[in-house]
PDB file of C-alpha atoms and ligand atoms in Angstrom:
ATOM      1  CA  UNK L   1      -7.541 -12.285  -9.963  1.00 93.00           C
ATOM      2  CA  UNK L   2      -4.844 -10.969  -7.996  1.00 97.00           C
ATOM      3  CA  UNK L   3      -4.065 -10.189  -4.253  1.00 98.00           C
ATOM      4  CA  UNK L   4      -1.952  -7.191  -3.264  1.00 98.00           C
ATOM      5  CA  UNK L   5      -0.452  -5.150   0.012  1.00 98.00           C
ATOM      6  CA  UNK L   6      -0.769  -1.243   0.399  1.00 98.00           C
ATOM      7  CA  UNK L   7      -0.227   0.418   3.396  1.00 98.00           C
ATOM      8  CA  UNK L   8      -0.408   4.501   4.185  1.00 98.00           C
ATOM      9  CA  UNK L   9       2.549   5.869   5.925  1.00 98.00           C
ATOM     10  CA  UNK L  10       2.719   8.269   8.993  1.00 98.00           C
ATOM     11  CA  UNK L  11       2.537  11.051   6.678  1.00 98.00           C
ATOM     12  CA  UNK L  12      -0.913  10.116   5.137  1.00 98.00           C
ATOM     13  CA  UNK L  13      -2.128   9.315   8.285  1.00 98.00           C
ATOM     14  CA  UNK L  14      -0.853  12.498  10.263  1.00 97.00           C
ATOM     15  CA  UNK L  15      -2.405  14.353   7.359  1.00 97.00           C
ATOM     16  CA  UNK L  16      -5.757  12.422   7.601  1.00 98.00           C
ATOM     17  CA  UNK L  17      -5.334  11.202   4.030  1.00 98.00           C
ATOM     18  CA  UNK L  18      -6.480   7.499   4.480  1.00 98.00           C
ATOM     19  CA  UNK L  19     -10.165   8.278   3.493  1.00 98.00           C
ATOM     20  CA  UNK L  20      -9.155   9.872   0.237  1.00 98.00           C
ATOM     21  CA  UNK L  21      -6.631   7.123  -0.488  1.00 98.00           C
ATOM     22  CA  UNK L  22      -8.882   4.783   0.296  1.00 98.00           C
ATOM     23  CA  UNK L  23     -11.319   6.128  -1.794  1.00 98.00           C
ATOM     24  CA  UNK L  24      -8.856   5.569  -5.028  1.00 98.00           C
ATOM     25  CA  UNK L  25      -9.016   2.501  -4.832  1.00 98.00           C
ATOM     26  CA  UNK L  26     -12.920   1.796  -4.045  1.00 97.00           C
ATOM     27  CA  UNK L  27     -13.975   3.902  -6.982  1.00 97.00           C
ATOM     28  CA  UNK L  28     -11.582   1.892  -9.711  1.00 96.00           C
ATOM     29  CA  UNK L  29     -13.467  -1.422  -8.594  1.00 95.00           C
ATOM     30  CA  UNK L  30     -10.851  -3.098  -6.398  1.00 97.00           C
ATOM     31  CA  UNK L  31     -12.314  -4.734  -4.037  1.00 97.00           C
ATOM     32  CA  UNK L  32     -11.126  -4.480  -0.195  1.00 98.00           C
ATOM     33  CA  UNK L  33     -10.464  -7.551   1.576  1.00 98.00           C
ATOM     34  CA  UNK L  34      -8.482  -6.594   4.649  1.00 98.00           C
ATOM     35  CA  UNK L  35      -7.735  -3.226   6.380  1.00 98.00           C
ATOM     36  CA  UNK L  36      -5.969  -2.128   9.951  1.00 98.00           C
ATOM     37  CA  UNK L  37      -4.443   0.373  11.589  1.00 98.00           C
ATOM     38  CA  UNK L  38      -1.245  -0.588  13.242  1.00 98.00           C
ATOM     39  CA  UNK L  39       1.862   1.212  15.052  1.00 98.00           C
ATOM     40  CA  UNK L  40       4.619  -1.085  12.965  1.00 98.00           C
ATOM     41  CA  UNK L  41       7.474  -2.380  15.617  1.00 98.00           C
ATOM     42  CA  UNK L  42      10.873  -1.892  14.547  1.00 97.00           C
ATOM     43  CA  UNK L  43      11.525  -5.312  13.285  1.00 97.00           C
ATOM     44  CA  UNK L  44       8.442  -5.716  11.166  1.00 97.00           C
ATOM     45  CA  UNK L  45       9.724  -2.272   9.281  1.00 98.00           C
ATOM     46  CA  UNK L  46      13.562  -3.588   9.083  1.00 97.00           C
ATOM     47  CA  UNK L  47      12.458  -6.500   7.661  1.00 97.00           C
ATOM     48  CA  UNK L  48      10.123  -4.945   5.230  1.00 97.00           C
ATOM     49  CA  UNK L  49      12.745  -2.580   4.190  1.00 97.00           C
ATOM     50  CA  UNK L  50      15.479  -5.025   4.491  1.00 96.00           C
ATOM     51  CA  UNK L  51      16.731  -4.830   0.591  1.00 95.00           C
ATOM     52  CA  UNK L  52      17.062  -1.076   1.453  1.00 96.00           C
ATOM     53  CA  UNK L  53      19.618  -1.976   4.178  1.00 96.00           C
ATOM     54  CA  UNK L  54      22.711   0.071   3.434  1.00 96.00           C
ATOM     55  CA  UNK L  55      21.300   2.407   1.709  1.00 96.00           C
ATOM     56  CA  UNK L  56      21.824   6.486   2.559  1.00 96.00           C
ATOM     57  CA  UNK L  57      18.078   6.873   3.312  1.00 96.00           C
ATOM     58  CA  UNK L  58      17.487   3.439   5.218  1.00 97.00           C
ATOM     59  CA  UNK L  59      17.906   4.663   8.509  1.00 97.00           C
ATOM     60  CA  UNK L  60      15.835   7.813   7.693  1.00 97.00           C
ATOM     61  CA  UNK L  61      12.715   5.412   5.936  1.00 97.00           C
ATOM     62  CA  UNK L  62      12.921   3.070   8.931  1.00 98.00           C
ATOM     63  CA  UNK L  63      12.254   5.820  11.142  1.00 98.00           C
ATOM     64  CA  UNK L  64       9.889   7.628   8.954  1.00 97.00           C
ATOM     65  CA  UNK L  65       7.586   4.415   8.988  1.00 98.00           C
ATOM     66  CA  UNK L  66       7.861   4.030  12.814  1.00 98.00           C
ATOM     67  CA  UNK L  67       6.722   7.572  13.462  1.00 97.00           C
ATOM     68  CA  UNK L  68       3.367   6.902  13.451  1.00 98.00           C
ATOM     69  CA  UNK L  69       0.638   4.556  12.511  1.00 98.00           C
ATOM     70  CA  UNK L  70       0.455   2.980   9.890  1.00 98.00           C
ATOM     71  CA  UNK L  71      -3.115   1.931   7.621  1.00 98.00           C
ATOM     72  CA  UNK L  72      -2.845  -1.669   6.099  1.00 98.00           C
ATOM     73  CA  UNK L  73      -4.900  -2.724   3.165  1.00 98.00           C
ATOM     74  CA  UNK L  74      -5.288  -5.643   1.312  1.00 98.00           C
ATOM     75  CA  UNK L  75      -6.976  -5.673  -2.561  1.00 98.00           C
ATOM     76  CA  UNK L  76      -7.885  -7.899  -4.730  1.00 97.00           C
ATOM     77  CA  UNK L  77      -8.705  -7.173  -8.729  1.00 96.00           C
ATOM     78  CA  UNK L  78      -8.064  -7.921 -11.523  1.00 95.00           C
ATOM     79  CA  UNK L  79      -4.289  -7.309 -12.518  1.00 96.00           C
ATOM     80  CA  UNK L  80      -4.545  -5.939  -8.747  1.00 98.00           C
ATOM     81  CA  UNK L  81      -0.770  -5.475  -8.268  1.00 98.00           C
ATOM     82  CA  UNK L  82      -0.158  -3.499 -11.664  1.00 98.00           C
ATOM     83  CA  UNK L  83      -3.633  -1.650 -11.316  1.00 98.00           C
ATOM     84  CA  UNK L  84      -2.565  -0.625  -7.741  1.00 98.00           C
ATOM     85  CA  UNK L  85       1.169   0.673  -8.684  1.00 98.00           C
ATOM     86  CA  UNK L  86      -0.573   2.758 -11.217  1.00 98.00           C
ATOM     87  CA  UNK L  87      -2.832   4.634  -9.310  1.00 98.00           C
ATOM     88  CA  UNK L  88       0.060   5.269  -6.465  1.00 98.00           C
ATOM     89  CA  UNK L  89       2.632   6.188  -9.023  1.00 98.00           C
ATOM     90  CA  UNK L  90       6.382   6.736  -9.415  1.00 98.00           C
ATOM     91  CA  UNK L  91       8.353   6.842  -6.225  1.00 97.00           C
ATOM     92  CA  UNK L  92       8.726  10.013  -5.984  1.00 98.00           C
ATOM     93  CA  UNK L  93       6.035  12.540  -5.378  1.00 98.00           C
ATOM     94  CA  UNK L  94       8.357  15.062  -7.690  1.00 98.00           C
ATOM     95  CA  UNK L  95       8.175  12.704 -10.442  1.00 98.00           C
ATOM     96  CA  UNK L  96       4.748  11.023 -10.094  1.00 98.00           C
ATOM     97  CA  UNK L  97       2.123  11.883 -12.943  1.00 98.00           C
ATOM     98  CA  UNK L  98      -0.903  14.299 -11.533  1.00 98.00           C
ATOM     99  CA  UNK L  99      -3.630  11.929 -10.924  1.00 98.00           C
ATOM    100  CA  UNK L 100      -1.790   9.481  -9.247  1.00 98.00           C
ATOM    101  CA  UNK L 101      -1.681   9.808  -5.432  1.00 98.00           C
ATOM    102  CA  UNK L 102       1.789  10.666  -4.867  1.00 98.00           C
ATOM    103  CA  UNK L 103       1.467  12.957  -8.242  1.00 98.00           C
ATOM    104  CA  UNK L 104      -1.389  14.731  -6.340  1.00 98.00           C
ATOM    105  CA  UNK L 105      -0.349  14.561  -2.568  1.00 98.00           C
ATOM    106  CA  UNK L 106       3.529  14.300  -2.120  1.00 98.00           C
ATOM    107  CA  UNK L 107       6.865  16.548  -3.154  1.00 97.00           C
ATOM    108  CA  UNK L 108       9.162  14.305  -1.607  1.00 97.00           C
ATOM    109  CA  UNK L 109      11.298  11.222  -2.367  1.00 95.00           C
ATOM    110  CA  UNK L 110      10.713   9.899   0.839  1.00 95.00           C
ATOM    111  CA  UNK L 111       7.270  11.263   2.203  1.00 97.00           C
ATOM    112  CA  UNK L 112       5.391   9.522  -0.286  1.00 98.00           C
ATOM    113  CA  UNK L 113       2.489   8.468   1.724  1.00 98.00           C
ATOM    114  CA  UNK L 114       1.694   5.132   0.631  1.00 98.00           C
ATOM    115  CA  UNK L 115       4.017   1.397  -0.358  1.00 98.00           C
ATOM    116  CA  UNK L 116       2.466  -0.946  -2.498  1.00 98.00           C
ATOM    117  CA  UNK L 117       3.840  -4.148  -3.327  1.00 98.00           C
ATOM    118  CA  UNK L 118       5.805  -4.319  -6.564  1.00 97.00           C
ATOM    119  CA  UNK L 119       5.585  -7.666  -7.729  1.00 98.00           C
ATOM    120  CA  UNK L 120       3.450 -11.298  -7.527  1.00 98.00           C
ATOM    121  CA  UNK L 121       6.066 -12.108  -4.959  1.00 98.00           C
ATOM    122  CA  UNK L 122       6.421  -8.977  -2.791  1.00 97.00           C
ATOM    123  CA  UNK L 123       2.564  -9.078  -2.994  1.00 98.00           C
ATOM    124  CA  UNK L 124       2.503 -12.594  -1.574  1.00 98.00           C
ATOM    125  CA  UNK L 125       4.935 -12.168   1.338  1.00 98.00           C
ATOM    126  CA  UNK L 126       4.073  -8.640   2.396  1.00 98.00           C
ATOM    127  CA  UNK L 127       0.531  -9.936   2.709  1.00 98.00           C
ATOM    128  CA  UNK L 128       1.487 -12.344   4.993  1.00 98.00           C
ATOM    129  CA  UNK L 129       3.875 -10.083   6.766  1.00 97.00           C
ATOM    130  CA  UNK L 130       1.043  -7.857   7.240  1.00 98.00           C
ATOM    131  CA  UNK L 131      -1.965 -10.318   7.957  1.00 98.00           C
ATOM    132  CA  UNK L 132      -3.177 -13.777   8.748  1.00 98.00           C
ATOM    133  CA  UNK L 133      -5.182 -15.703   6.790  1.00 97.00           C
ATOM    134  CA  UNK L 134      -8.086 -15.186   9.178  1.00 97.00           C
ATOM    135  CA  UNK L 135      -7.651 -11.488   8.409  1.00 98.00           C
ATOM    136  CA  UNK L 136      -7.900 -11.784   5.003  1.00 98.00           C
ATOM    137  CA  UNK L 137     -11.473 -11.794   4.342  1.00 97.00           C
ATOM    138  CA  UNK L 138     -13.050 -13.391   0.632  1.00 95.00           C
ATOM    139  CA  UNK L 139     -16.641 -12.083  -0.297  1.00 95.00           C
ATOM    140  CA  UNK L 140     -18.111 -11.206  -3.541  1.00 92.00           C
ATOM    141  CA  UNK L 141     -19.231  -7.896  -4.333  1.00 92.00           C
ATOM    142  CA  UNK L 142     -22.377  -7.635  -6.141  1.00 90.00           C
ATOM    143  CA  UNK L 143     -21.435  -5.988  -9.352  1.00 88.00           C
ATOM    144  CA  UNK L 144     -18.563  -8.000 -10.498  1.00 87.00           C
ATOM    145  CA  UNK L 145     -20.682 -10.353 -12.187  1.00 83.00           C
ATOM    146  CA  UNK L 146     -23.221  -7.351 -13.557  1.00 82.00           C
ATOM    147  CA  UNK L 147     -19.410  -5.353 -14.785  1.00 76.00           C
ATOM    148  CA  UNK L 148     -17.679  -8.697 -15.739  1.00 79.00           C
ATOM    149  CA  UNK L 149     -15.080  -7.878 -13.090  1.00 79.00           C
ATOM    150  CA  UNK L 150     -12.449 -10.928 -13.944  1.00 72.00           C
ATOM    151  CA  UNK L 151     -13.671 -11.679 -17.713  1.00 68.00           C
ATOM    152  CA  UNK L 152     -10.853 -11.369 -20.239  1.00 61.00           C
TER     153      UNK L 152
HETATM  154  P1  CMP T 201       8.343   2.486  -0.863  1.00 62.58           P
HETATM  155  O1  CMP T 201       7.504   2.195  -2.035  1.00 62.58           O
HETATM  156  O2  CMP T 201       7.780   2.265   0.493  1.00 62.58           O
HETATM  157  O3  CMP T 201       9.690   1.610  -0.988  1.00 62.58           O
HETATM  158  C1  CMP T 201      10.917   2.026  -0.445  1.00 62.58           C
HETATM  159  C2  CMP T 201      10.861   3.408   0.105  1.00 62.58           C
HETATM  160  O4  CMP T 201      12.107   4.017   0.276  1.00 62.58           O
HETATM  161  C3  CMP T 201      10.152   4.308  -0.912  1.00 62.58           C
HETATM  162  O5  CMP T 201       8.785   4.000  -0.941  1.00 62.58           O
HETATM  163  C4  CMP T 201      10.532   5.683  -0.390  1.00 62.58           C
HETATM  164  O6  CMP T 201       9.742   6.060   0.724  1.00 62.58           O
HETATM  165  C5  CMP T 201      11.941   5.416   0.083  1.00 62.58           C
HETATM  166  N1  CMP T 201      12.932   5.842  -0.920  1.00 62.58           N
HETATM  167  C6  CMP T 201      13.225   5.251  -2.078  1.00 62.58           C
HETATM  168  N2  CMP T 201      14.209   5.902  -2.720  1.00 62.58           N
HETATM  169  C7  CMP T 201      14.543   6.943  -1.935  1.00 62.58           C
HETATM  170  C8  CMP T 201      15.497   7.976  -2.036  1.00 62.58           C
HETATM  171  N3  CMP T 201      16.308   8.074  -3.078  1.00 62.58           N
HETATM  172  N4  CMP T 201      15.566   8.871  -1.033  1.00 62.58           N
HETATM  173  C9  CMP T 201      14.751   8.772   0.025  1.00 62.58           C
HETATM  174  N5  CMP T 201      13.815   7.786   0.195  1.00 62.58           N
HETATM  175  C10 CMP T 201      13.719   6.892  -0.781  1.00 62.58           C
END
């Protein structure tokens, strides 16, 4: 089982997206185990971004992400983090596949409506950048055992 970080961007949010991003996720079986809104301050988002630093579209992403709230989630699943990059899909929303959420809701490089955590690493610290344990809430949802949510 396997913890991961997603959060919508301004742009989903602006374009009252969250539900139906939201609702990927519920209907492949992950199961939800934190979720906020939040107006990011501009040293959470340099931090998150800092490996971007430098970069021709840091200063542009940085202020992107500030524009606006922001919808933190937290999942756990199976395979979460892989399972989770899948269904948001390439980086860019010109590239993404259809059926992935950028694929079916962004044209742009950088107004791709949604980060997810790329790695068991990046999962672990931007879930802690983004919430305290207390936050992070464990329950059981009724039909894992009945689906054999976890079995190999
Ligand atoms: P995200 O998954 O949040 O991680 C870094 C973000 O930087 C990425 O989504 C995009 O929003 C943005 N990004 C990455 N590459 C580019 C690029 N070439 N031009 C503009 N924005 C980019």
């Amino acid at each position: 089982m396997e913890r991961t970080l997603v959060f919508i961007k301004p742009d989903g949010v602006h374009r009252r997206a969250v539900g139906k991003i939201l609702q990927r996720f519920e209907d492949k079986g992950l199961k939800l185990i934190g979720l906020k809104l939040a107006q990011l301050s501009n040293e959470l988002v340099n931090r998150h971004y800092a490996e971007h630093t430098g970069k021709p579209f840091f200063e542009s992403l940085v202020q992107f992400v500030l524009a606006g709230p922001v919808v933190l989630i937290a999942l756990e699943g199976p395979e979460a983090i892989a399972v989770v990059r899948k269904l948001v899909g390439a980086t860019s929303g010109l590239e993404a596949a259809p059926g992935t959420i950028r694929g079916d809701f962004s044209v742009s490089k950088s107004f791709n409506l949604i980060h997810a955590s790329d790695g068991p690493e990046s999962a672990a610290a931007e879930l802690s950048r983004f919430f305290t344990d207390e936050e992070l809430v464990d329950w059981t949802p009724t039909d894992w055992g009945w689906l054999g949510v976890g079995a190999k």
